[in-house]
PDB file of C-alpha atoms in Angstrom:
ATOM      1  CA  MET A 277      38.030 106.514  15.059  1.00 71.00           C
ATOM      2  CA  ALA A 278      34.681 105.482  16.432  1.00 79.00           C
ATOM      3  CA  SER A 279      31.702 107.366  16.169  1.00 89.00           C
ATOM      4  CA  GLY A 280      29.427 108.588  18.899  1.00 89.00           C
ATOM      5  CA  LYS A 281      26.858 105.800  18.201  1.00 92.00           C
ATOM      6  CA  GLU A 282      29.657 103.157  18.111  1.00 94.00           C
ATOM      7  CA  ASP A 283      31.248 104.304  21.489  1.00 94.00           C
ATOM      8  CA  LYS A 284      27.490 104.240  23.036  1.00 94.00           C
ATOM      9  CA  ALA A 285      26.955 100.767  21.566  1.00 95.00           C
ATOM     10  CA  LYS A 286      30.402  99.522  22.948  1.00 95.00           C
ATOM     11  CA  GLY A 287      29.741 101.260  26.444  1.00 96.00           C
ATOM     12  CA  ALA A 288      26.238  99.317  26.698  1.00 96.00           C
ATOM     13  CA  ALA A 289      27.815  96.121  25.666  1.00 97.00           C
ATOM     14  CA  ASN A 290      30.720  96.648  28.268  1.00 97.00           C
ATOM     15  CA  LYS A 291      28.128  97.462  30.935  1.00 97.00           C
ATOM     16  CA  ALA A 292      25.781  94.353  30.088  1.00 98.00           C
ATOM     17  CA  ALA A 293      28.875  92.023  30.149  1.00 98.00           C
ATOM     18  CA  GLY A 294      30.201  93.489  33.312  1.00 98.00           C
ATOM     19  CA  LYS A 295      26.876  93.012  35.052  1.00 98.00           C
ATOM     20  CA  VAL A 296      26.912  89.342  33.839  1.00 98.00           C
ATOM     21  CA  LYS A 297      30.409  89.046  35.275  1.00 98.00           C
ATOM     22  CA  GLU A 298      29.615  90.735  38.582  1.00 98.00           C
ATOM     23  CA  ALA A 299      26.661  88.356  39.173  1.00 98.00           C
ATOM     24  CA  ALA A 300      28.668  85.488  38.128  1.00 98.00           C
ATOM     25  CA  GLY A 301      31.450  86.467  40.798  1.00 98.00           C
ATOM     26  CA  LYS A 302      28.591  86.894  43.405  1.00 98.00           C
ATOM     27  CA  THR A 303      27.076  83.460  42.591  1.00 98.00           C
ATOM     28  CA  THR A 304      30.540  81.669  42.605  1.00 98.00           C
ATOM     29  CA  ASP A 305      31.682  83.721  45.650  1.00 98.00           C
ATOM     30  CA  SER A 306      34.659  84.734  43.328  1.00 98.00           C
ATOM     31  CA  SER A 307      35.689  88.467  44.469  1.00 98.00           C
ATOM     32  CA  LYS A 308      38.040  88.627  41.768  1.00 98.00           C
ATOM     33  CA  THR A 309      35.432  88.002  39.029  1.00 98.00           C
ATOM     34  CA  GLU A 310      32.942  90.173  40.609  1.00 98.00           C
ATOM     35  CA  ALA A 311      35.438  92.933  40.773  1.00 98.00           C
ATOM     36  CA  LYS A 312      36.347  92.537  37.097  1.00 98.00           C
ATOM     37  CA  GLY A 313      32.519  92.653  36.404  1.00 98.00           C
ATOM     38  CA  LYS A 314      32.467  96.010  38.181  1.00 98.00           C
ATOM     39  CA  ALA A 315      35.574  97.482  36.361  1.00 98.00           C
ATOM     40  CA  GLN A 316      33.965  96.370  33.111  1.00 98.00           C
ATOM     41  CA  GLN A 317      30.830  98.453  33.962  1.00 98.00           C
ATOM     42  CA  ALA A 318      32.844 101.369  34.686  1.00 98.00           C
ATOM     43  CA  LYS A 319      34.603 101.125  31.344  1.00 98.00           C
ATOM     44  CA  GLY A 320      31.111 101.059  29.670  1.00 97.00           C
ATOM     45  CA  GLU A 321      30.198 103.949  31.619  1.00 97.00           C
ATOM     46  CA  LEU A 322      33.185 105.859  30.188  1.00 97.00           C
ATOM     47  CA  GLN A 323      32.599 104.725  26.597  1.00 95.00           C
ATOM     48  CA  LYS A 324      29.033 105.727  26.925  1.00 94.00           C
ATOM     49  CA  GLY A 325      30.104 109.313  28.266  1.00 95.00           C
ATOM     50  CA  LYS A 326      32.669 109.283  25.323  1.00 94.00           C
ATOM     51  CA  GLY A 327      29.798 108.749  22.767  1.00 93.00           C
ATOM     52  CA  ASP A 328      27.634 111.231  24.392  1.00 91.00           C
ATOM     53  CA  ALA A 329      30.349 113.927  24.227  1.00 91.00           C
ATOM     54  CA  LYS A 330      30.896 113.128  20.636  1.00 88.00           C
ATOM     55  CA  GLY A 331      27.190 113.413  19.783  1.00 82.00           C
ATOM     56  CA  SER A 332      26.880 116.698  21.560  1.00 81.00           C
ATOM     57  CA  GLN A 333      29.872 118.298  19.771  1.00 78.00           C
ATOM     58  CA  LYS A 334      28.434 116.903  16.536  1.00 71.00           C
ATOM     59  CA  LYS A 335      25.264 118.832  17.383  1.00 69.00           C
ATOM     60  CA  GLN A 336      26.852 122.191  17.922  1.00 69.00           C
ATOM     61  CA  ARG A 337      28.522 122.344  14.599  1.00 64.00           C
TER      62      ARG A 337
END
């Protein structure tokens, strides 16, 4: 199981990659690539949230 820090790092990476994909989709006028980029950014947000939750649980113990 990944730690909170790992989830945050993976989330940040997914958000960054998603932004690049979204920009590439806009540049090439590919709505499919743009949508994939937005979806990857959303995945990154969820991972970051998961990492934040793990971190706050650890602090409460």
